[in-house]
JSON list of C-alpha atoms and ligand atoms in Angstrom, two decimals:
[
{"chain": "K", "resi": 1, "resn": "MET", "atom": "CA", "xyz": [78.99, 156.00, 187.39]},
{"chain": "K", "resi": 2, "resn": "ASP", "atom": "CA", "xyz": [81.10, 153.36, 185.69]},
{"chain": "K", "resi": 3, "resn": "ARG", "atom": "CA", "xyz": [82.14, 153.59, 182.07]},
{"chain": "K", "resi": 4, "resn": "ILE", "atom": "CA", "xyz": [79.78, 150.92, 180.78]},
{"chain": "K", "resi": 5, "resn": "SER", "atom": "CA", "xyz": [76.67, 152.63, 182.18]},
{"chain": "K", "resi": 6, "resn": "GLU", "atom": "CA", "xyz": [78.01, 155.86, 180.79]},
{"chain": "K", "resi": 7, "resn": "LEU", "atom": "CA", "xyz": [78.19, 154.36, 177.34]},
{"chain": "K", "resi": 8, "resn": "GLN", "atom": "CA", "xyz": [74.61, 153.17, 177.74]},
{"chain": "K", "resi": 9, "resn": "GLU", "atom": "CA", "xyz": [73.54, 156.64, 178.78]},
{"chain": "K", "resi": 10, "resn": "HIS", "atom": "CA", "xyz": [74.77, 157.88, 175.41]},
{"chain": "K", "resi": 11, "resn": "GLY", "atom": "CA", "xyz": [72.48, 155.37, 173.68]},
{"chain": "K", "resi": 12, "resn": "ILE", "atom": "CA", "xyz": [75.34, 153.08, 172.66]},
{"chain": "K", "resi": 13, "resn": "SER", "atom": "CA", "xyz": [73.96, 149.60, 172.15]},
{"chain": "K", "resi": 14, "resn": "SER", "atom": "CA", "xyz": [77.14, 147.83, 171.21]},
{"chain": "K", "resi": 15, "resn": "VAL", "atom": "CA", "xyz": [80.82, 148.32, 170.52]},
{"chain": "K", "resi": 16, "resn": "ASP", "atom": "CA", "xyz": [82.91, 146.76, 167.80]},
{"chain": "K", "resi": 17, "resn": "PHE", "atom": "CA", "xyz": [86.39, 145.65, 168.49]},
{"chain": "K", "resi": 18, "resn": "THR", "atom": "CA", "xyz": [88.10, 146.58, 165.22]},
{"chain": "K", "resi": 19, "resn": "GLY", "atom": "CA", "xyz": [91.08, 148.62, 164.25]},
{"chain": "K", "resi": 20, "resn": "LYS", "atom": "CA", "xyz": [94.79, 148.64, 163.94]},
{"chain": "K", "resi": 21, "resn": "ASN", "atom": "CA", "xyz": [95.66, 149.13, 167.62]},
{"chain": "K", "resi": 22, "resn": "SER", "atom": "CA", "xyz": [94.83, 146.96, 170.60]},
{"chain": "K", "resi": 23, "resn": "VAL", "atom": "CA", "xyz": [94.26, 146.79, 174.36]},
{"chain": "K", "resi": 24, "resn": "PHE", "atom": "CA", "xyz": [94.33, 143.51, 176.22]},
{"chain": "K", "resi": 25, "resn": "SER", "atom": "CA", "xyz": [94.66, 141.92, 172.75]},
{"chain": "K", "resi": 26, "resn": "LEU", "atom": "CA", "xyz": [91.33, 143.44, 171.66]},
{"chain": "K", "resi": 27, "resn": "PRO", "atom": "CA", "xyz": [91.58, 145.48, 168.46]},
{"chain": "K", "resi": 28, "resn": "ILE", "atom": "CA", "xyz": [90.57, 149.15, 168.81]},
{"chain": "K", "resi": 29, "resn": "LEU", "atom": "CA", "xyz": [90.68, 152.25, 166.63]},
{"chain": "K", "resi": 30, "resn": "GLY", "atom": "CA", "xyz": [93.44, 153.95, 168.58]},
{"chain": "K", "resi": 31, "resn": "LYS", "atom": "CA", "xyz": [95.01, 154.72, 171.90]},
{"chain": "K", "resi": 32, "resn": "GLY", "atom": "CA", "xyz": [96.83, 157.67, 173.47]},
{"chain": "K", "resi": 33, "resn": "PHE", "atom": "CA", "xyz": [97.81, 158.87, 176.87]},
{"chain": "K", "resi": 34, "resn": "VAL", "atom": "CA", "xyz": [94.34, 160.14, 177.72]},
{"chain": "K", "resi": 35, "resn": "GLY", "atom": "CA", "xyz": [92.09, 157.60, 176.15]},
{"chain": "K", "resi": 36, "resn": "ILE", "atom": "CA", "xyz": [91.31, 154.71, 173.96]},
{"chain": "K", "resi": 37, "resn": "VAL", "atom": "CA", "xyz": [89.14, 155.13, 170.93]},
{"chain": "K", "resi": 38, "resn": "ILE", "atom": "CA", "xyz": [86.70, 152.42, 169.89]},
{"chain": "K", "resi": 39, "resn": "LYS", "atom": "CA", "xyz": [83.97, 151.96, 167.33]},
{"chain": "K", "resi": 40, "resn": "ALA", "atom": "CA", "xyz": [80.44, 151.97, 168.73]},
{"chain": "K", "resi": 41, "resn": "ASN", "atom": "CA", "xyz": [76.91, 151.67, 167.48]},
{"chain": "K", "resi": 42, "resn": "ILE", "atom": "CA", "xyz": [73.90, 153.83, 168.31]},
{"chain": "K", "resi": 43, "resn": "ASP", "atom": "CA", "xyz": [70.93, 152.23, 166.56]},
{"chain": "K", "resi": 44, "resn": "ARG", "atom": "CA", "xyz": [72.15, 152.12, 162.99]},
{"chain": "K", "resi": 45, "resn": "ASN", "atom": "CA", "xyz": [74.73, 154.87, 163.31]},
{"chain": "K", "resi": 46, "resn": "THR", "atom": "CA", "xyz": [78.35, 154.24, 163.93]},
{"chain": "K", "resi": 47, "resn": "VAL", "atom": "CA", "xyz": [80.43, 156.56, 166.12]},
{"chain": "K", "resi": 48, "resn": "ALA", "atom": "CA", "xyz": [83.87, 156.80, 167.55]},
{"chain": "K", "resi": 49, "resn": "VAL", "atom": "CA", "xyz": [83.99, 156.95, 171.35]},
{"chain": "K", "resi": 50, "resn": "LYS", "atom": "CA", "xyz": [87.02, 158.17, 173.20]},
{"chain": "K", "resi": 51, "resn": "ILE", "atom": "CA", "xyz": [86.97, 156.61, 176.68]},
{"chain": "K", "resi": 52, "resn": "ARG", "atom": "CA", "xyz": [89.12, 158.26, 179.28]},
{"chain": "K", "resi": 53, "resn": "ARG", "atom": "CA", "xyz": [91.79, 155.98, 180.64]},
{"chain": "K", "resi": 54, "resn": "VAL", "atom": "CA", "xyz": [91.57, 155.36, 184.37]},
{"chain": "K", "resi": 55, "resn": "ASP", "atom": "CA", "xyz": [95.19, 156.49, 184.71]},
{"chain": "K", "resi": 56, "resn": "ALA", "atom": "CA", "xyz": [94.75, 159.63, 182.56]},
{"chain": "K", "resi": 57, "resn": "SER", "atom": "CA", "xyz": [96.06, 162.96, 183.92]},
{"chain": "K", "resi": 58, "resn": "ARG", "atom": "CA", "xyz": [92.94, 164.80, 182.73]},
{"chain": "K", "resi": 59, "resn": "LYS", "atom": "CA", "xyz": [90.01, 164.53, 185.21]},
{"chain": "K", "resi": 60, "resn": "GLU", "atom": "CA", "xyz": [87.31, 164.80, 182.51]},
{"chain": "K", "resi": 61, "resn": "LEU", "atom": "CA", "xyz": [86.75, 165.12, 178.74]},
{"chain": "K", "resi": 62, "resn": "GLN", "atom": "CA", "xyz": [84.69, 168.33, 178.84]},
{"chain": "K", "resi": 63, "resn": "HIS", "atom": "CA", "xyz": [87.62, 170.56, 177.90]},
{"chain": "K", "resi": 64, "resn": "GLU", "atom": "CA", "xyz": [88.40, 168.42, 174.82]},
{"chain": "K", "resi": 65, "resn": "ALA", "atom": "CA", "xyz": [84.70, 168.45, 173.81]},
{"chain": "K", "resi": 66, "resn": "LYS", "atom": "CA", "xyz": [84.59, 172.28, 174.03]},
{"chain": "K", "resi": 67, "resn": "MET", "atom": "CA", "xyz": [87.73, 172.60, 171.89]},
{"chain": "K", "resi": 68, "resn": "LEU", "atom": "CA", "xyz": [86.42, 170.05, 169.36]},
{"chain": "K", "resi": 69, "resn": "LEU", "atom": "CA", "xyz": [83.22, 171.96, 169.03]},
{"chain": "K", "resi": 70, "resn": "GLU", "atom": "CA", "xyz": [85.13, 175.20, 168.36]},
{"chain": "K", "resi": 71, "resn": "ALA", "atom": "CA", "xyz": [87.20, 173.37, 165.66]},
{"chain": "K", "resi": 72, "resn": "ASN", "atom": "CA", "xyz": [84.00, 172.05, 164.13]},
{"chain": "K", "resi": 73, "resn": "SER", "atom": "CA", "xyz": [82.74, 175.63, 163.73]},
{"chain": "K", "resi": 74, "resn": "VAL", "atom": "CA", "xyz": [85.41, 176.10, 161.06]},
{"chain": "K", "resi": 75, "resn": "GLN", "atom": "CA", "xyz": [84.95, 172.60, 159.58]},
{"chain": "K", "resi": 76, "resn": "VAL", "atom": "CA", "xyz": [87.92, 171.00, 161.33]},
{"chain": "K", "resi": 77, "resn": "GLY", "atom": "CA", "xyz": [87.97, 167.75, 163.19]},
{"chain": "K", "resi": 78, "resn": "PRO", "atom": "CA", "xyz": [85.55, 164.80, 163.50]},
{"chain": "K", "resi": 79, "resn": "LYS", "atom": "CA", "xyz": [82.03, 166.07, 164.22]},
{"chain": "K", "resi": 80, "resn": "PHE", "atom": "CA", "xyz": [81.32, 166.27, 167.93]},
{"chain": "K", "resi": 81, "resn": "GLN", "atom": "CA", "xyz": [78.29, 164.26, 169.10]},
{"chain": "K", "resi": 82, "resn": "SER", "atom": "CA", "xyz": [78.09, 164.21, 172.89]},
{"chain": "K", "resi": 83, "resn": "VAL", "atom": "CA", "xyz": [80.21, 164.15, 176.02]},
{"chain": "K", "resi": 84, "resn": "SER", "atom": "CA", "xyz": [80.16, 162.98, 179.66]},
{"chain": "K", "resi": 85, "resn": "LYS", "atom": "CA", "xyz": [82.92, 162.74, 182.24]},
{"chain": "K", "resi": 86, "resn": "ASN", "atom": "CA", "xyz": [84.67, 159.68, 180.68]},
{"chain": "K", "resi": 87, "resn": "CYS", "atom": "CA", "xyz": [83.20, 159.38, 177.19]},
{"chain": "K", "resi": 88, "resn": "LEU", "atom": "CA", "xyz": [83.49, 161.60, 174.14]},
{"chain": "K", "resi": 89, "resn": "LEU", "atom": "CA", "xyz": [81.36, 160.63, 171.16]},
{"chain": "K", "resi": 90, "resn": "MET", "atom": "CA", "xyz": [82.29, 161.88, 167.70]},
{"chain": "K", "resi": 91, "resn": "GLU", "atom": "CA", "xyz": [82.15, 161.11, 164.09]},
{"chain": "K", "resi": 92, "resn": "LEU", "atom": "CA", "xyz": [84.12, 158.02, 163.17]},
{"chain": "K", "resi": 93, "resn": "ILE", "atom": "CA", "xyz": [86.86, 158.63, 160.65]},
{"chain": "K", "resi": 94, "resn": "ASN", "atom": "CA", "xyz": [87.37, 155.60, 158.57]},
{"chain": "K", "resi": 95, "resn": "GLY", "atom": "CA", "xyz": [90.90, 155.68, 157.21]},
{"chain": "K", "resi": 96, "resn": "ASN", "atom": "CA", "xyz": [94.58, 155.55, 158.03]},
{"chain": "K", "resi": 97, "resn": "LEU", "atom": "CA", "xyz": [96.90, 157.70, 160.02]},
{"chain": "K", "resi": 98, "resn": "LEU", "atom": "CA", "xyz": [99.05, 159.89, 157.71]},
{"chain": "K", "resi": 99, "resn": "PRO", "atom": "CA", "xyz": [102.29, 157.86, 157.94]},
{"chain": "K", "resi": 100, "resn": "LEU", "atom": "CA", "xyz": [100.55, 154.71, 156.86]},
{"chain": "K", "resi": 101, "resn": "TRP", "atom": "CA", "xyz": [98.40, 156.48, 154.29]},
{"chain": "K", "resi": 102, "resn": "LEU", "atom": "CA", "xyz": [101.54, 157.92, 152.66]},
{"chain": "K", "resi": 103, "resn": "LYS", "atom": "CA", "xyz": [102.91, 154.38, 152.20]},
{"chain": "K", "resi": 104, "resn": "SER", "atom": "CA", "xyz": [100.09, 153.48, 149.89]},
{"chain": "K", "resi": 105, "resn": "HIS", "atom": "CA", "xyz": [99.52, 156.85, 148.23]},
{"chain": "K", "resi": 106, "resn": "SER", "atom": "CA", "xyz": [102.61, 158.10, 146.55]},
{"chain": "K", "resi": 107, "resn": "GLU", "atom": "CA", "xyz": [100.99, 160.04, 143.70]},
{"chain": "K", "resi": 108, "resn": "LYS", "atom": "CA", "xyz": [102.18, 163.64, 143.85]},
{"chain": "K", "resi": 109, "resn": "ARG", "atom": "CA", "xyz": [98.84, 165.29, 143.07]},
{"chain": "K", "resi": 110, "resn": "PHE", "atom": "CA", "xyz": [97.00, 163.37, 145.80]},
{"chain": "K", "resi": 111, "resn": "VAL", "atom": "CA", "xyz": [99.63, 164.10, 148.40]},
{"chain": "K", "resi": 112, "resn": "LYS", "atom": "CA", "xyz": [99.65, 167.68, 147.39]},
{"chain": "K", "resi": 113, "resn": "SER", "atom": "CA", "xyz": [95.95, 168.10, 147.63]},
{"chain": "K", "resi": 114, "resn": "VAL", "atom": "CA", "xyz": [95.75, 166.42, 151.03]},
{"chain": "K", "resi": 115, "resn": "PHE", "atom": "CA", "xyz": [98.54, 168.65, 152.33]},
{"chain": "K", "resi": 116, "resn": "LYS", "atom": "CA", "xyz": [96.94, 171.70, 150.97]},
{"chain": "K", "resi": 117, "resn": "ASP", "atom": "CA", "xyz": [93.70, 170.83, 152.64]},
{"chain": "K", "resi": 118, "resn": "LEU", "atom": "CA", "xyz": [95.57, 170.27, 155.90]},
{"chain": "K", "resi": 119, "resn": "LEU", "atom": "CA", "xyz": [97.31, 173.68, 155.61]},
{"chain": "K", "resi": 120, "resn": "ASN", "atom": "CA", "xyz": [93.97, 175.35, 154.98]},
{"chain": "K", "resi": 121, "resn": "GLN", "atom": "CA", "xyz": [92.40, 173.61, 157.98]},
{"chain": "K", "resi": 122, "resn": "CYS", "atom": "CA", "xyz": [95.31, 174.90, 160.11]},
{"chain": "K", "resi": 123, "resn": "ARG", "atom": "CA", "xyz": [94.83, 178.34, 158.71]},
{"chain": "K", "resi": 124, "resn": "ARG", "atom": "CA", "xyz": [91.18, 178.35, 159.78]},
{"chain": "K", "resi": 125, "resn": "LEU", "atom": "CA", "xyz": [92.22, 177.20, 163.28]},
{"chain": "K", "resi": 126, "resn": "ASP", "atom": "CA", "xyz": [94.80, 180.01, 163.40]},
{"chain": "K", "resi": 127, "resn": "LYS", "atom": "CA", "xyz": [92.16, 182.60, 162.36]},
{"chain": "K", "resi": 128, "resn": "LEU", "atom": "CA", "xyz": [89.80, 181.20, 164.97]},
{"chain": "K", "resi": 129, "resn": "GLY", "atom": "CA", "xyz": [92.43, 181.51, 167.67]},
{"chain": "K", "resi": 130, "resn": "LEU", "atom": "CA", "xyz": [92.39, 177.78, 168.53]},
{"chain": "K", "resi": 131, "resn": "ASP", "atom": "CA", "xyz": [95.73, 176.19, 168.93]},
{"chain": "K", "resi": 132, "resn": "HIS", "atom": "CA", "xyz": [95.77, 172.40, 168.52]},
{"chain": "K", "resi": 133, "resn": "GLY", "atom": "CA", "xyz": [99.03, 172.00, 170.44]},
{"chain": "K", "resi": 134, "resn": "GLU", "atom": "CA", "xyz": [100.31, 168.74, 169.01]},
{"chain": "K", "resi": 135, "resn": "LEU", "atom": "CA", "xyz": [100.74, 169.33, 165.32]},
{"chain": "K", "resi": 136, "resn": "SER", "atom": "CA", "xyz": [104.50, 169.54, 165.16]},
{"chain": "K", "resi": 137, "resn": "LYS", "atom": "CA", "xyz": [104.59, 165.86, 165.99]},
{"chain": "K", "resi": 138, "resn": "ALA", "atom": "CA", "xyz": [101.46, 164.82, 164.39]},
{"chain": "K", "resi": 139, "resn": "PRO", "atom": "CA", "xyz": [101.89, 161.22, 163.15]},
{"chain": "K", "resi": 140, "resn": "LYS", "atom": "CA", "xyz": [99.01, 160.10, 165.33]},
{"chain": "K", "resi": 141, "resn": "HIS", "atom": "CA", "xyz": [96.74, 163.12, 164.89]},
{"chain": "K", "resi": 142, "resn": "ILE", "atom": "CA", "xyz": [95.99, 163.17, 161.18]},
{"chain": "K", "resi": 143, "resn": "ILE", "atom": "CA", "xyz": [93.69, 160.59, 159.72]},
{"chain": "K", "resi": 144, "resn": "ILE", "atom": "CA", "xyz": [93.00, 160.42, 155.93]},
{"chain": "K", "resi": 145, "resn": "ASP", "atom": "CA", "xyz": [89.67, 158.89, 155.04]},
{"chain": "K", "resi": 146, "resn": "LYS", "atom": "CA", "xyz": [88.73, 156.81, 152.09]},
{"chain": "K", "resi": 147, "resn": "LYS", "atom": "CA", "xyz": [87.74, 159.86, 150.05]},
{"chain": "K", "resi": 148, "resn": "MET", "atom": "CA", "xyz": [91.21, 161.30, 150.76]},
{"chain": "K", "resi": 149, "resn": "LYS", "atom": "CA", "xyz": [89.91, 163.88, 153.15]},
{"chain": "K", "resi": 150, "resn": "PRO", "atom": "CA", "xyz": [92.36, 164.67, 156.00]},
{"chain": "K", "resi": 151, "resn": "TYR", "atom": "CA", "xyz": [91.06, 165.03, 159.53]},
{"chain": "K", "resi": 152, "resn": "ILE", "atom": "CA", "xyz": [92.86, 166.51, 162.50]},
{"chain": "K", "resi": 153, "resn": "VAL", "atom": "CA", "xyz": [92.02, 164.62, 165.68]},
{"chain": "K", "resi": 154, "resn": "ASP", "atom": "CA", "xyz": [92.69, 164.92, 169.38]},
{"chain": "K", "resi": 155, "resn": "PHE", "atom": "CA", "xyz": [91.85, 168.34, 170.76]},
{"chain": "K", "resi": 156, "resn": "GLU", "atom": "CA", "xyz": [92.69, 167.30, 174.31]},
{"chain": "K", "resi": 157, "resn": "THR", "atom": "CA", "xyz": [95.73, 169.68, 174.50]},
{"chain": "K", "resi": 158, "resn": "ALA", "atom": "CA", "xyz": [94.03, 172.40, 172.38]},
{"chain": "K", "resi": 159, "resn": "SER", "atom": "CA", "xyz": [93.72, 175.89, 173.78]},
{"chain": "K", "resi": 160, "resn": "ASN", "atom": "CA", "xyz": [91.90, 179.09, 172.90]},
{"chain": "K", "resi": 161, "resn": "THR", "atom": "CA", "xyz": [94.10, 181.30, 174.99]},
{"chain": "K", "resi": 162, "resn": "ARG", "atom": "CA", "xyz": [97.56, 180.23, 173.85]},
{"chain": "K", "resi": 163, "resn": "ASN", "atom": "CA", "xyz": [99.27, 181.79, 170.87]},
{"chain": "K", "resi": 164, "resn": "VAL", "atom": "CA", "xyz": [98.23, 179.85, 167.79]},
{"chain": "K", "resi": 165, "resn": "SER", "atom": "CA", "xyz": [100.90, 177.94, 165.83]},
{"chain": "K", "resi": 166, "resn": "ASN", "atom": "CA", "xyz": [98.89, 175.49, 163.79]},
{"chain": "K", "resi": 167, "resn": "VAL", "atom": "CA", "xyz": [100.16, 176.46, 160.35]},
{"chain": "K", "resi": 168, "resn": "THR", "atom": "CA", "xyz": [103.78, 176.78, 161.46]},
{"chain": "K", "resi": 169, "resn": "SER", "atom": "CA", "xyz": [103.63, 173.50, 163.40]},
{"chain": "K", "resi": 170, "resn": "ILE", "atom": "CA", "xyz": [102.11, 171.48, 160.60]},
{"chain": "K", "resi": 171, "resn": "CYS", "atom": "CA", "xyz": [104.58, 172.90, 158.08]},
{"chain": "K", "resi": 172, "resn": "GLN", "atom": "CA", "xyz": [107.40, 172.03, 160.40]},
{"chain": "K", "resi": 173, "resn": "PHE", "atom": "CA", "xyz": [106.08, 168.48, 160.61]},
{"chain": "K", "resi": 174, "resn": "LEU", "atom": "CA", "xyz": [105.35, 167.98, 156.91]},
{"chain": "K", "resi": 175, "resn": "PHE", "atom": "CA", "xyz": [108.12, 169.87, 155.21]},
{"chain": "K", "resi": 176, "resn": "LEU", "atom": "CA", "xyz": [110.93, 170.51, 157.63]},
{"chain": "K", "resi": 177, "resn": "SER", "atom": "CA", "xyz": [111.28, 167.54, 159.92]},
{"chain": "K", "resi": 178, "resn": "TYR", "atom": "CA", "xyz": [113.54, 164.57, 159.22]},
{"chain": "K", "resi": 179, "resn": "GLY", "atom": "CA", "xyz": [111.13, 161.96, 160.52]},
{"chain": "K", "resi": 180, "resn": "PRO", "atom": "CA", "xyz": [109.52, 159.29, 158.30]},
{"chain": "K", "resi": 181, "resn": "VAL", "atom": "CA", "xyz": [106.67, 161.63, 157.16]},
{"chain": "K", "resi": 182, "resn": "GLY", "atom": "CA", "xyz": [109.00, 164.51, 156.31]},
{"chain": "K", "resi": 183, "resn": "LYS", "atom": "CA", "xyz": [111.29, 162.17, 154.43]},
{"chain": "K", "resi": 184, "resn": "THR", "atom": "CA", "xyz": [108.46, 160.51, 152.43]},
{"chain": "K", "resi": 185, "resn": "ALA", "atom": "CA", "xyz": [106.89, 163.87, 151.68]},
{"chain": "K", "resi": 186, "resn": "LEU", "atom": "CA", "xyz": [110.23, 165.10, 150.29]},
{"chain": "K", "resi": 187, "resn": "LYS", "atom": "CA", "xyz": [110.58, 162.02, 148.11]},
{"chain": "K", "resi": 188, "resn": "ILE", "atom": "CA", "xyz": [107.01, 162.42, 146.69]},
{"chain": "K", "resi": 189, "resn": "LEU", "atom": "CA", "xyz": [106.88, 166.16, 146.30]},
{"chain": "K", "resi": 190, "resn": "GLY", "atom": "CA", "xyz": [110.45, 166.68, 145.29]},
{"chain": "K", "resi": 191, "resn": "ASN", "atom": "CA", "xyz": [113.03, 168.92, 146.87]},
{"chain": "K", "resi": 192, "resn": "ARG", "atom": "CA", "xyz": [111.64, 171.99, 148.66]},
{"chain": "K", "resi": 193, "resn": "ASN", "atom": "CA", "xyz": [113.54, 175.15, 149.22]},
{"chain": "K", "resi": 194, "resn": "ARG", "atom": "CA", "xyz": [114.06, 174.78, 152.99]},
{"chain": "K", "resi": 195, "resn": "ASN", "atom": "CA", "xyz": [115.42, 178.25, 153.60]},
{"chain": "K", "resi": 196, "resn": "LYS", "atom": "CA", "xyz": [112.55, 179.82, 151.78]},
{"chain": "K", "resi": 197, "resn": "ILE", "atom": "CA", "xyz": [110.02, 177.81, 153.80]},
{"chain": "K", "resi": 198, "resn": "ILE", "atom": "CA", "xyz": [111.65, 178.83, 157.03]},
{"chain": "K", "resi": 199, "resn": "LYS", "atom": "CA", "xyz": [111.73, 182.47, 155.88]},
{"chain": "K", "resi": 200, "resn": "VAL", "atom": "CA", "xyz": [108.10, 182.70, 154.96]},
{"chain": "K", "resi": 201, "resn": "LEU", "atom": "CA", "xyz": [107.00, 180.77, 158.15]},
{"chain": "K", "resi": 202, "resn": "LYS", "atom": "CA", "xyz": [108.88, 183.37, 160.20]},
{"chain": "K", "resi": 203, "resn": "LYS", "atom": "CA", "xyz": [107.08, 186.06, 158.33]},
{"chain": "K", "resi": 204, "resn": "TYR", "atom": "CA", "xyz": [103.70, 184.41, 158.84]},
{"chain": "K", "resi": 205, "resn": "LYS", "atom": "CA", "xyz": [104.51, 183.89, 162.52]},
{"chain": "K", "resi": 206, "resn": "THR", "atom": "CA", "xyz": [104.94, 187.62, 163.08]},
{"chain": "K", "resi": 207, "resn": "LYS", "atom": "CA", "xyz": [102.04, 188.68, 160.85]},
{"chain": "K", "resi": 208, "resn": "LYS", "atom": "CA", "xyz": [99.28, 186.12, 160.25]},
{"chain": "K", "resi": 209, "resn": "THR", "atom": "CA", "xyz": [97.79, 187.73, 157.22]},
{"chain": "K", "resi": 210, "resn": "ASN", "atom": "CA", "xyz": [96.19, 186.06, 154.21]},
{"chain": "K", "resi": 211, "resn": "GLU", "atom": "CA", "xyz": [99.00, 187.34, 152.08]},
{"chain": "K", "resi": 212, "resn": "ASN", "atom": "CA", "xyz": [101.65, 185.76, 154.29]},
{"chain": "K", "resi": 213, "resn": "PHE", "atom": "CA", "xyz": [99.71, 182.52, 154.46]},
{"chain": "K", "resi": 214, "resn": "ASN", "atom": "CA", "xyz": [99.63, 182.45, 150.61]},
{"chain": "K", "resi": 215, "resn": "LEU", "atom": "CA", "xyz": [103.40, 182.79, 150.64]},
{"chain": "K", "resi": 216, "resn": "VAL", "atom": "CA", "xyz": [103.56, 179.74, 152.95]},
{"chain": "K", "resi": 217, "resn": "LEU", "atom": "CA", "xyz": [101.34, 177.81, 150.50]},
{"chain": "K", "resi": 218, "resn": "GLN", "atom": "CA", "xyz": [103.49, 178.77, 147.58]},
{"chain": "K", "resi": 219, "resn": "ALA", "atom": "CA", "xyz": [106.79, 177.91, 149.32]},
{"chain": "K", "resi": 220, "resn": "CYS", "atom": "CA", "xyz": [105.48, 174.52, 150.56]},
{"chain": "K", "resi": 221, "resn": "LEU", "atom": "CA", "xyz": [103.27, 173.36, 147.69]},
{"chain": "K", "resi": 222, "resn": "TYR", "atom": "CA", "xyz": [104.17, 175.04, 144.44]},
{"chain": "M", "resi": 301, "resn": "LIG", "atom": "N1", "xyz": [87.12, 160.19, 165.43]},
{"chain": "M", "resi": 301, "resn": "LIG", "atom": "C1", "xyz": [88.04, 159.26, 165.26]},
{"chain": "M", "resi": 301, "resn": "LIG", "atom": "N2", "xyz": [87.85, 158.27, 164.33]},
{"chain": "M", "resi": 301, "resn": "LIG", "atom": "C2", "xyz": [88.70, 157.22, 164.14]},
{"chain": "M", "resi": 301, "resn": "LIG", "atom": "N3", "xyz": [89.91, 157.10, 164.87]},
{"chain": "M", "resi": 301, "resn": "LIG", "atom": "C3", "xyz": [90.12, 158.02, 165.84]},
{"chain": "M", "resi": 301, "resn": "LIG", "atom": "C4", "xyz": [89.25, 159.11, 166.09]},
{"chain": "M", "resi": 301, "resn": "LIG", "atom": "N4", "xyz": [89.75, 159.94, 167.05]},
{"chain": "M", "resi": 301, "resn": "LIG", "atom": "C5", "xyz": [90.96, 159.30, 167.41]},
{"chain": "M", "resi": 301, "resn": "LIG", "atom": "N5", "xyz": [91.13, 158.20, 166.68]},
{"chain": "M", "resi": 301, "resn": "LIG", "atom": "C6", "xyz": [92.35, 157.24, 166.87]},
{"chain": "M", "resi": 301, "resn": "LIG", "atom": "O1", "xyz": [92.56, 157.06, 168.20]},
{"chain": "M", "resi": 301, "resn": "LIG", "atom": "C7", "xyz": [93.94, 157.48, 168.54]},
{"chain": "M", "resi": 301, "resn": "LIG", "atom": "C8", "xyz": [93.92, 158.08, 169.94]},
{"chain": "M", "resi": 301, "resn": "LIG", "atom": "O2", "xyz": [93.06, 159.15, 170.01]},
{"chain": "M", "resi": 301, "resn": "LIG", "atom": "P1", "xyz": [93.53, 160.50, 170.68]},
{"chain": "M", "resi": 301, "resn": "LIG", "atom": "O3", "xyz": [92.42, 161.44, 170.61]},
{"chain": "M", "resi": 301, "resn": "LIG", "atom": "O4", "xyz": [94.81, 160.96, 170.11]},
{"chain": "M", "resi": 301, "resn": "LIG", "atom": "O5", "xyz": [93.77, 160.05, 172.21]},
{"chain": "M", "resi": 301, "resn": "LIG", "atom": "P2", "xyz": [94.77, 160.64, 173.32]},
{"chain": "M", "resi": 301, "resn": "LIG", "atom": "O6", "xyz": [94.19, 162.03, 173.69]},
{"chain": "M", "resi": 301, "resn": "LIG", "atom": "O7", "xyz": [94.77, 159.65, 174.39]},
{"chain": "M", "resi": 301, "resn": "LIG", "atom": "O8", "xyz": [96.11, 160.81, 172.67]},
{"chain": "M", "resi": 301, "resn": "LIG", "atom": "C9", "xyz": [94.34, 158.45, 167.43]},
{"chain": "M", "resi": 301, "resn": "LIG", "atom": "O9", "xyz": [95.70, 158.45, 167.25]},
{"chain": "M", "resi": 301, "resn": "LIG", "atom": "C10", "xyz": [93.59, 157.86, 166.24]},
{"chain": "M", "resi": 301, "resn": "LIG", "atom": "O10", "xyz": [94.37, 156.87, 165.66]},
{"chain": "M", "resi": 302, "resn": "LIG", "atom": "MG1", "xyz": [96.60, 161.76, 170.98]}
]
């Protein structure tokens, strides 16, 4: 079945070319190695559809759907809607990717609360045993919506058998890396005690207790 018929099978009546990315000069919500994400309409509801690229290494989107559903069980990720071989329908997150969001939101208390929310989401994933897999280089996998709610997206490389490293990866990305996000975060939040963060992350890594997670929160977001 071709992709257009597949979209129709999901009840999609039209798609909207809108967003900050583009394919063939058509604006879309986003693109990655596996798929492109576009805005689509089912009756009066709007959804995000990830359409598997014809050249994607993955043969289907069922694995991602399963991982997203598990994440949803602990209130993480856009809400799953439905899936077929080449299309994954989910809640549309209206917002900006973290690096862009940070450019227009430099108020310390907002950044702090968004980061805290993210760390807590990662903690819930760690507890669940679901490893996202791409959070240490997350510039394209965190969307902040208009209500300043952060969403972790793209569960394509997630796993429920691998060792979990969501909390450690996101902290690495937000507080220890020297990329644009790390640098901006440092500027907004002020100097962090790097050695202390590394120390508590090591501790958390060996024993993922609530107590050790609280030490991570304290070191990163006091
Ligand atoms: N539910 C969503 N709502 C809005 N935009 C999304 C959503 N899911 C993904 N995107 C956008 O699409 C991009 C590509 O999606 P992603 O799942 O990362 O694809 P890939 O697996 O190909 O990397 C993301 O970086 C993000 O900008
Ligand atoms: Mg991706």
